[in-house]
Short mmCIF file of C-alpha atoms in Angstrom, two decimals:
data_model
loop_
_atom_site.label_atom_id
_atom_site.label_comp_id
_atom_site.label_asym_id
_atom_site.label_seq_id
_atom_site.Cartn_x
_atom_site.Cartn_y
_atom_site.Cartn_z
CA MET A 11 0.00 0.00 0.00
CA ASN A 12 1.47 3.42 -0.94
CA ASP A 13 2.29 6.08 1.63
CA SER A 14 -0.60 8.41 0.81
CA ARG A 15 -3.16 5.66 1.20
CA ARG A 16 -1.51 4.48 4.43
CA ARG A 17 -1.79 7.99 5.82
CA ARG A 18 -5.44 8.24 4.82
CA SER A 19 -6.08 4.99 6.65
CA ALA A 20 -4.34 6.17 9.80
CA ALA A 21 -6.29 9.41 9.79
CA ALA A 22 -9.67 7.75 10.06
CA SER A 23 -9.74 7.34 13.81
CA CYS A 24 -7.45 9.88 15.44
CA LEU A 25 -8.00 12.86 13.20
CA ALA A 26 -11.70 12.45 13.84
CA VAL A 27 -11.06 13.11 17.52
CA THR A 28 -8.53 15.88 16.95
CA GLY A 29 -10.62 17.82 14.49
CA ALA A 30 -8.84 21.13 14.99
CA LEU A 31 -5.93 19.73 12.99
CA LEU A 32 -7.95 19.90 9.78
CA ALA A 33 -8.99 22.76 7.69
CA ALA A 34 -15.57 24.03 -3.79
CA GLY A 35 -18.52 22.60 -4.53
CA CYS A 36 -20.50 19.43 -4.29
CA GLY A 37 -19.88 16.34 -6.32
CA GLY A 38 -22.36 15.08 -8.83
CA GLU A 39 -24.53 12.05 -8.54
CA ALA A 40 -22.85 8.73 -8.01
CA SER A 41 -23.21 6.44 -10.96
CA SER A 42 -25.67 3.69 -10.13
CA SER A 43 -24.98 0.09 -11.06
CA THR A 44 -27.24 -0.25 -14.08
CA THR A 45 -26.62 -3.96 -14.54
CA GLU A 46 -27.51 -4.91 -11.00
CA SER A 47 -30.40 -2.44 -10.61
CA SER A 48 -32.03 -2.82 -14.05
CA ALA A 49 -34.42 -5.49 -12.80
CA LEU A 50 -35.44 -3.47 -9.74
CA LYS A 51 -38.77 -1.68 -9.85
CA GLY A 52 -40.10 1.38 -8.14
CA THR A 53 -38.83 4.86 -7.48
CA PRO A 54 -35.15 4.92 -6.54
CA VAL A 55 -34.47 5.49 -2.86
CA LYS A 56 -32.16 8.50 -2.80
CA VAL A 57 -29.61 9.11 -0.07
CA MET A 58 -26.49 11.25 0.10
CA VAL A 59 -22.98 10.72 1.38
CA TRP A 60 -20.36 13.43 1.78
CA ASN A 61 -16.66 13.30 2.56
CA PRO A 62 -13.45 15.28 1.99
CA GLU A 63 -11.45 14.59 -1.16
CA ASP A 64 -8.80 16.49 -3.14
CA THR A 65 -7.81 18.41 -0.04
CA GLN A 66 -4.65 19.08 1.90
CA GLY A 67 -6.46 18.04 5.04
CA SER A 68 -7.54 14.53 5.96
CA ALA A 69 -8.93 13.12 2.72
CA GLN A 70 -11.37 10.22 3.06
CA PRO A 71 -12.16 9.02 -0.48
CA GLY A 72 -12.89 5.56 0.89
CA VAL A 73 -16.11 6.82 2.46
CA ARG A 74 -17.55 7.67 -0.95
CA ALA A 75 -16.16 4.49 -2.47
CA THR A 76 -17.69 2.39 0.33
CA ALA A 77 -21.09 4.03 -0.16
CA GLN A 78 -20.93 3.29 -3.88
CA ALA A 79 -19.84 -0.29 -3.22
CA TYR A 80 -22.83 -0.69 -0.88
CA GLU A 81 -25.11 0.76 -3.56
CA LYS A 82 -23.89 -1.78 -6.08
CA TRP A 83 -24.04 -4.64 -3.56
CA ILE A 84 -27.55 -3.95 -2.23
CA ASN A 85 -28.94 -3.42 -5.73
CA ALA A 86 -27.51 -6.79 -6.74
CA ASN A 87 -29.30 -8.27 -3.73
CA GLY A 88 -32.84 -6.97 -4.16
CA GLY A 89 -32.38 -3.28 -3.46
CA ILE A 90 -34.48 -1.51 -0.82
CA LYS A 91 -37.85 -3.28 -0.78
CA GLY A 92 -37.35 -4.07 -4.46
CA ALA A 93 -36.45 -0.51 -5.43
CA PRO A 94 -32.94 0.58 -6.34
CA LEU A 95 -30.79 2.50 -3.89
CA LYS A 96 -29.35 5.65 -5.44
CA VAL A 97 -26.36 7.23 -3.71
CA LEU A 98 -25.60 10.89 -4.38
CA THR A 99 -22.15 12.17 -3.41
CA CYS A 100 -20.72 15.50 -2.33
CA ASN A 101 -17.14 16.59 -1.67
CA GLU A 102 -17.01 18.79 1.42
CA LYS A 103 -13.22 19.29 1.17
CA ASN A 104 -12.72 19.74 4.92
CA ASP A 105 -14.36 23.15 4.50
CA PRO A 106 -17.36 24.04 6.69
CA ALA A 107 -18.79 26.24 3.94
CA GLU A 108 -18.65 23.34 1.50
CA ALA A 109 -20.26 21.05 4.08
CA GLU A 110 -23.15 23.52 4.24
CA LYS A 111 -23.44 23.34 0.45
CA CYS A 112 -23.57 19.57 0.65
CA ALA A 113 -26.42 19.78 3.17
CA GLN A 114 -28.24 22.27 0.98
CA GLN A 115 -27.87 19.92 -2.00
CA ALA A 116 -29.27 17.08 0.11
CA VAL A 117 -32.33 19.22 0.84
CA ALA A 118 -32.72 20.25 -2.80
CA GLU A 119 -32.45 16.64 -3.97
CA LYS A 120 -35.02 15.59 -1.35
CA VAL A 121 -32.90 12.68 -0.16
CA VAL A 122 -34.38 10.36 2.44
CA ALA A 123 -31.24 10.50 4.59
CA VAL A 124 -27.58 11.42 4.71
CA VAL A 125 -25.76 8.17 5.45
CA GLY A 126 -22.27 7.21 6.59
CA SER A 127 -20.57 10.51 5.86
CA TYR A 128 -17.30 12.01 7.09
CA SER A 129 -17.10 15.68 8.06
CA LEU A 130 -15.92 17.70 11.02
CA ALA A 131 -18.44 20.49 10.37
CA GLY A 132 -21.50 19.01 12.05
CA ASP A 133 -22.31 22.29 13.75
CA ARG A 134 -22.79 23.80 10.29
CA TYR A 135 -24.70 21.09 8.42
CA MET A 136 -26.85 19.54 11.15
CA PRO A 137 -29.11 22.62 11.55
CA ILE A 138 -29.82 22.52 7.81
CA LEU A 139 -30.71 18.84 7.90
CA GLN A 140 -32.77 19.28 11.06
CA LYS A 141 -34.84 22.06 9.52
CA ALA A 142 -35.57 19.82 6.51
CA GLY A 143 -36.28 16.78 8.71
CA ILE A 144 -33.50 14.71 7.10
CA PRO A 145 -31.80 12.18 9.40
CA TYR A 146 -28.03 11.89 9.57
CA ILE A 147 -27.04 8.24 10.10
CA GLY A 148 -23.51 7.30 11.10
CA GLY A 149 -20.95 10.02 10.51
CA THR A 150 -17.58 10.98 11.89
CA GLY A 151 -18.51 11.15 15.54
CA VAL A 152 -16.53 14.24 16.54
CA SER A 153 -18.61 17.42 16.31
CA ALA A 154 -20.88 18.44 19.17
CA ALA A 155 -23.95 18.43 16.94
CA GLU A 156 -23.52 14.78 16.05
CA PHE A 157 -23.84 13.87 19.72
CA SER A 158 -26.70 16.23 20.57
CA ASN A 159 -28.88 16.98 17.54
CA PRO A 160 -32.14 14.96 17.55
CA LEU A 161 -31.77 14.18 13.83
CA SER A 162 -28.34 12.59 14.35
CA PHE A 163 -28.16 8.81 14.72
CA PRO A 164 -24.55 7.80 15.54
CA VAL A 165 -23.78 4.11 15.12
CA ASN A 166 -20.86 4.15 17.56
CA GLY A 167 -19.93 6.00 20.72
CA GLY A 168 -17.31 8.25 19.19
CA THR A 169 -14.32 9.63 21.05
CA PRO A 170 -15.71 9.31 24.61
CA THR A 171 -16.45 5.62 24.27
CA VAL A 172 -13.36 4.43 22.41
CA PHE A 173 -10.85 6.27 24.61
CA ALA A 174 -12.52 5.29 27.86
CA ALA A 175 -12.43 1.69 26.64
CA HIS A 176 -8.80 2.10 25.56
CA GLY A 177 -7.71 3.27 29.00
CA ARG A 178 -9.41 0.26 30.57
CA GLN A 179 -7.86 -2.15 28.08
CA LEU A 180 -4.36 -0.87 28.75
CA VAL A 181 -4.72 -1.27 32.52
CA GLU A 182 -6.38 -4.67 32.23
CA GLU A 183 -3.48 -5.85 30.05
CA GLY A 184 -1.01 -4.95 32.80
CA CYS A 185 0.00 -1.36 32.11
CA GLU A 186 0.81 0.39 35.39
CA LYS A 187 2.38 3.62 34.12
CA ILE A 188 0.85 4.93 30.90
CA SER A 189 1.91 7.84 28.70
CA GLY A 190 -0.62 9.26 26.24
CA VAL A 191 0.91 11.08 23.26
CA ARG A 192 -1.39 13.42 21.36
CA TYR A 193 -1.29 16.69 19.45
CA ASP A 194 -1.04 20.01 21.25
CA VAL A 195 -4.42 21.33 20.14
CA ALA A 196 -7.45 22.14 22.23
CA ALA A 197 -9.67 19.63 20.43
CA ALA A 198 -7.34 16.79 21.42
CA ALA A 199 -7.79 17.46 25.13
CA ILE A 200 -10.85 15.21 25.05
CA VAL A 201 -8.51 12.32 24.23
CA ALA A 202 -6.59 12.77 27.47
CA GLN A 203 -9.80 13.28 29.44
CA PHE A 204 -11.42 10.00 28.46
CA LEU A 205 -8.18 8.00 28.37
CA THR A 206 -7.67 9.03 31.99
CA LEU A 207 -11.26 8.20 32.87
CA GLY A 208 -10.89 4.69 31.45
CA ALA A 209 -7.55 3.98 33.07
CA THR A 210 -8.56 5.18 36.54
CA SER A 211 -11.89 3.35 36.39
CA ALA A 212 -9.92 0.13 35.98
CA GLY A 213 -7.81 0.90 39.01
CA GLY A 214 -4.84 2.34 37.17
CA ALA A 215 -2.98 5.61 37.60
CA ALA A 216 -3.85 8.65 35.51
CA PRO A 217 -1.79 8.55 32.29
CA LYS A 218 0.92 11.11 31.67
CA ASP A 219 -0.41 13.56 29.04
CA LEU A 220 2.27 14.44 26.48
CA LYS A 221 1.57 17.01 23.77
CA VAL A 222 3.22 17.10 20.35
CA PRO A 223 3.45 20.35 18.34
CA VAL A 224 1.45 19.95 15.13
CA THR A 225 4.48 21.01 13.08
CA ALA A 226 6.89 18.51 14.64
CA THR A 227 8.56 16.01 12.31
CA ASP A 228 11.32 14.64 14.57
CA LEU A 229 9.56 13.07 17.53
CA ALA A 230 12.67 11.77 19.30
CA PRO A 231 12.10 14.16 22.26
CA GLN A 232 8.51 12.99 22.63
CA VAL A 233 9.56 9.32 22.44
CA ALA A 234 12.12 9.90 25.17
CA ALA A 235 9.58 11.65 27.39
CA ALA A 236 6.86 9.07 26.74
CA THR A 237 9.00 6.02 27.43
CA LYS A 238 10.71 7.41 30.53
CA ASP A 239 9.25 5.84 33.66
CA SER A 240 6.37 4.33 31.62
CA ASP A 241 5.62 0.74 30.72
CA CYS A 242 3.01 1.56 28.04
CA VAL A 243 2.55 4.37 25.53
CA SER A 244 -0.75 5.19 23.83
CA VAL A 245 0.07 6.80 20.47
CA ILE A 246 -2.75 9.13 19.36
CA LEU A 247 -1.22 11.01 16.43
CA GLY A 248 -3.40 9.86 13.56
CA THR A 249 -1.71 10.56 10.26
CA HIS A 250 1.65 11.01 11.91
CA SER A 251 1.72 8.02 14.23
CA ASP A 252 4.35 6.68 11.86
CA LEU A 253 6.68 9.52 12.84
CA PHE A 254 6.45 8.49 16.49
CA VAL A 255 7.01 4.82 15.68
CA LYS A 256 10.02 5.66 13.50
CA SER A 257 11.65 7.59 16.34
CA TYR A 258 10.62 4.85 18.78
CA VAL A 259 12.39 2.18 16.72
CA GLN A 260 15.50 4.35 16.41
CA SER A 261 15.55 4.88 20.17
CA GLY A 262 15.68 1.17 20.92
CA ALA A 263 12.93 1.56 23.54
CA LYS A 264 11.04 -1.53 24.68
CA THR A 265 7.98 0.15 26.17
CA GLU A 266 4.72 -1.44 25.02
CA LEU A 267 2.70 0.53 22.46
CA GLY A 268 -1.06 0.81 22.03
CA SER A 269 -3.71 3.03 20.49
CA VAL A 270 -7.24 3.26 19.18
CA VAL A 271 -7.90 1.78 15.76
CA GLY A 272 -6.59 3.85 12.86
CA ASN A 273 -3.32 5.00 14.44
CA LEU A 274 -1.09 1.94 14.76
CA THR A 275 -2.12 0.20 11.56
CA PRO A 276 -1.29 -3.12 9.89
CA GLU A 277 0.47 -1.11 7.16
CA LEU A 278 2.68 0.52 9.78
CA ALA A 279 3.40 -2.87 11.32
CA GLU A 280 4.35 -4.20 7.89
CA THR A 281 6.88 -1.42 7.32
CA THR A 282 8.46 -1.92 10.74
CA GLY A 283 9.09 -5.64 10.64
CA GLY A 284 5.77 -7.42 10.10
CA SER A 285 5.35 -10.11 12.73
CA GLY A 286 8.62 -8.87 14.26
CA SER A 287 7.42 -5.28 14.46
CA PRO A 288 7.36 -3.45 17.80
CA LEU A 289 3.65 -3.10 17.09
CA GLU A 290 3.16 -6.86 17.41
CA GLY A 291 0.91 -7.42 20.41
CA ALA A 292 -0.08 -3.76 20.69
CA ALA A 293 -3.34 -3.11 22.51
CA ILE A 294 -5.75 -1.65 19.95
CA THR A 295 -9.23 -0.46 20.87
CA GLY A 296 -11.90 -0.12 18.20
CA TYR A 297 -15.60 0.30 17.58
CA TYR A 298 -16.17 -2.87 15.57
CA PRO A 299 -14.89 -6.44 15.20
CA PRO A 300 -11.70 -6.97 13.16
CA VAL A 301 -12.14 -7.33 9.41
CA SER A 302 -11.36 -11.05 9.68
CA ASP A 303 -14.62 -11.51 11.61
CA GLN A 304 -17.41 -13.11 9.57
CA ALA A 305 -19.64 -10.13 10.32
CA TRP A 306 -17.69 -8.20 7.66
CA LYS A 307 -18.09 -10.84 4.94
CA ALA A 308 -20.45 -8.78 2.77
CA PHE A 309 -18.26 -5.66 3.01
CA VAL A 310 -15.12 -7.60 2.13
CA GLU A 311 -16.88 -9.14 -0.88
CA ALA A 312 -18.31 -5.80 -2.00
CA ALA A 313 -14.88 -4.17 -1.74
CA ASP A 314 -13.14 -6.94 -3.66
CA GLY A 315 -11.45 -5.56 -6.76
CA THR A 316 -11.48 -1.98 -5.44
CA ASP A 317 -8.92 0.02 -3.51
CA ILE A 318 -11.25 0.37 -0.49
CA ASP A 319 -9.39 -0.17 2.78
CA THR A 320 -11.82 -2.34 4.72
CA SER A 321 -9.90 -1.80 7.97
CA ASN A 322 -10.33 1.98 7.80
CA GLY A 323 -12.66 3.07 10.61
CA ALA A 324 -14.43 5.72 8.53
CA ASN A 325 -15.11 3.21 5.76
CA GLU A 326 -16.39 0.65 8.28
CA THR A 327 -18.69 3.22 9.85
CA THR A 328 -20.08 4.01 6.40
CA TRP A 329 -20.89 0.34 5.78
CA VAL A 330 -22.52 0.02 9.21
CA ALA A 331 -24.56 3.18 8.62
CA PHE A 332 -25.88 1.90 5.28
CA THR A 333 -26.74 -1.41 6.93
CA VAL A 334 -28.75 0.48 9.56
CA PHE A 335 -30.49 2.54 6.88
CA THR A 336 -31.49 -0.55 4.90
CA GLU A 337 -32.75 -2.46 7.93
CA ALA A 338 -34.84 0.50 9.09
CA ALA A 339 -36.14 1.45 5.64
CA LYS A 340 -37.35 -2.02 4.74
CA THR A 341 -39.77 -1.97 7.68
CA LEU A 342 -41.55 1.15 6.41
CA PRO A 343 -44.79 1.03 4.37
CA THR A 344 -43.60 4.18 2.58
CA ILE A 345 -39.99 5.28 2.76
CA SER A 346 -39.69 8.93 3.76
CA SER A 347 -37.43 10.98 6.01
CA LYS A 348 -40.21 11.48 8.54
CA ALA A 349 -41.06 7.78 8.71
CA LEU A 350 -37.39 6.85 8.93
CA VAL A 351 -36.78 9.20 11.86
CA GLN A 352 -39.80 7.75 13.64
CA GLU A 353 -38.59 4.20 13.08
CA LEU A 354 -35.04 4.94 14.28
CA ASN A 355 -36.31 6.70 17.41
CA THR A 356 -38.65 3.88 18.39
CA THR A 357 -36.96 0.67 17.24
CA SER A 358 -36.11 -1.76 19.99
CA GLY A 359 -32.94 -2.77 18.18
CA ILE A 360 -31.63 -2.81 14.60
CA ASP A 361 -29.61 -5.92 13.79
CA THR A 362 -26.34 -5.09 12.01
CA GLY A 363 -25.32 -8.71 11.64
CA GLY A 364 -22.77 -8.61 14.43
CA LEU A 365 -20.98 -5.43 13.37
CA THR A 366 -22.41 -3.78 16.48
CA PRO A 367 -24.79 -4.83 19.22
CA PRO A 368 -28.45 -4.23 18.23
CA LEU A 369 -28.80 -0.46 17.82
CA THR A 370 -31.55 1.68 19.29
CA TRP A 371 -31.97 5.42 19.73
CA LYS A 372 -34.82 5.32 22.23
CA GLY A 373 -34.63 8.05 24.83
CA SER A 374 -34.38 5.47 27.58
CA ALA A 375 -31.14 4.15 26.06
CA ALA A 376 -29.44 7.54 25.62
CA LEU A 377 -26.21 8.29 27.43
CA PRO A 378 -27.27 10.59 30.29
CA MET A 379 -24.51 13.13 29.76
CA LYS A 380 -25.03 16.73 28.71
CA GLY A 381 -24.15 17.21 25.06
CA LEU A 382 -23.76 13.45 24.48
CA ASN A 383 -27.38 12.36 24.64
CA ARG A 384 -27.42 11.07 21.05
CA ILE A 385 -24.82 8.45 22.00
CA HIS A 386 -26.68 5.20 22.60
CA ASN A 387 -24.06 2.62 21.63
CA THR A 388 -21.41 2.75 24.36
CA THR A 389 -19.57 -0.42 23.33
CA ALA A 390 -16.06 -0.89 21.99
CA THR A 391 -13.86 -3.80 20.96
CA GLU A 392 -10.54 -4.91 22.42
CA LEU A 393 -8.18 -5.82 19.61
CA THR A 394 -4.47 -6.39 19.00
CA ILE A 395 -1.96 -6.57 16.17
CA ARG A 396 -1.09 -10.21 15.60
CA ASP A 397 1.10 -11.39 12.72
CA GLY A 398 0.79 -7.93 11.23
CA LYS A 399 -3.02 -7.94 11.27
CA ILE A 400 -5.62 -6.50 13.60
CA GLU A 401 -7.42 -9.33 15.39
CA TRP A 402 -9.44 -9.86 18.54
CA ALA A 403 -7.20 -9.45 21.59
CA LYS A 404 -8.44 -12.72 23.00
CA GLU A 405 -10.23 -15.70 21.51
CA GLY A 406 -13.95 -15.44 22.18
CA SER A 407 -13.84 -11.69 22.71
CA THR A 408 -16.92 -9.58 22.09
CA PHE A 409 -18.09 -6.03 22.69
CA VAL A 410 -17.25 -4.32 25.99
CA ASP A 411 -19.66 -1.71 27.34
CA VAL A 412 -18.22 1.36 29.09
CA ARG A 413 -21.53 3.08 29.84
CA LYS A 414 -20.94 2.89 33.60
CA VAL A 415 -17.46 4.32 33.14
CA LEU A 416 -18.80 7.26 31.15
CA THR A 417 -21.70 8.00 33.43
CA SER A 418 -19.41 7.97 36.45
CA ALA A 419 -17.86 11.13 35.00
CA GLY A 420 -21.21 12.92 35.26
#
């Protein structure tokens, strides 16, 4: 895998939680799969996906590609209640103004929903969608609006959940003195907050919070500080986690490494020794099962022959979001935004085939934390890098729920 694609993959998780690191026009309609959908009858079910491409910021072309792969796959498998799914795309270019334009296009096109998108500008586009009554399913999981707007339906618990779970996993795997390495930006402070919450809830000490200047390229000083008097280091540098690992290898340090999914990647392990990499055995915390799990079979098949990175967290969230949309839409007598919102708000549990626990957005299941009340799924997965691949940390592992940990913070 080339360097630019490896960096895009690494950005999926961490840059979503350090949004301040990132910075016209909407894209046209996605081409539908005419061969697979030609036998489908009825009015096409229109949805939109948006994501940043052709930008100096964190590009996520895989989000669009995953949505189009899902469109092709579902239309080859009966469509939505026998009607073809039609995915419209929009490039928001990591620009809040462009994200607003994407939302305005969604309204003009009268889409049923915006599904599985990637943008850090939720505070700009969610009010537009809310006014039009269009639900937002899935998404990046970083902006305040995604966790509080009543038309937002996150499929995972975002930054609070994954970092609280990561802190617990590190302590439970024997880490006594943890260093957390993250960028020196205000938006990344949430990383330290929830990493500390998770670690202390498991009986561990509060991790040492080390900040890296966003312009730094030689991270030898940060490696030295992180590994001194620590037995584990959580590397939360997204696109530039490779810079830390490079300096770590050069230092000869033996401190254990860990992170949330999307930072210490299989590609990075491959370039640092494969099964002999210092990343072998790293504690990785994610939202979903590893790609080797049978729950991802349809996604892996749909992505076959494309350059879609199926281990990219943003791409996985897009697939999960489209799965949720399909499962909810097929229960409706008439598919509309209003009916879809009603179904999502009242369902007792949407089955994602094992990609997540059954999902519900009932008020009774909401996380009782101010500003986070649209988080309902508070589960994460404990993973590791084994033989250069991300796998379950332990045989027989399943989702871990950190709701009690989160609510203990008030």
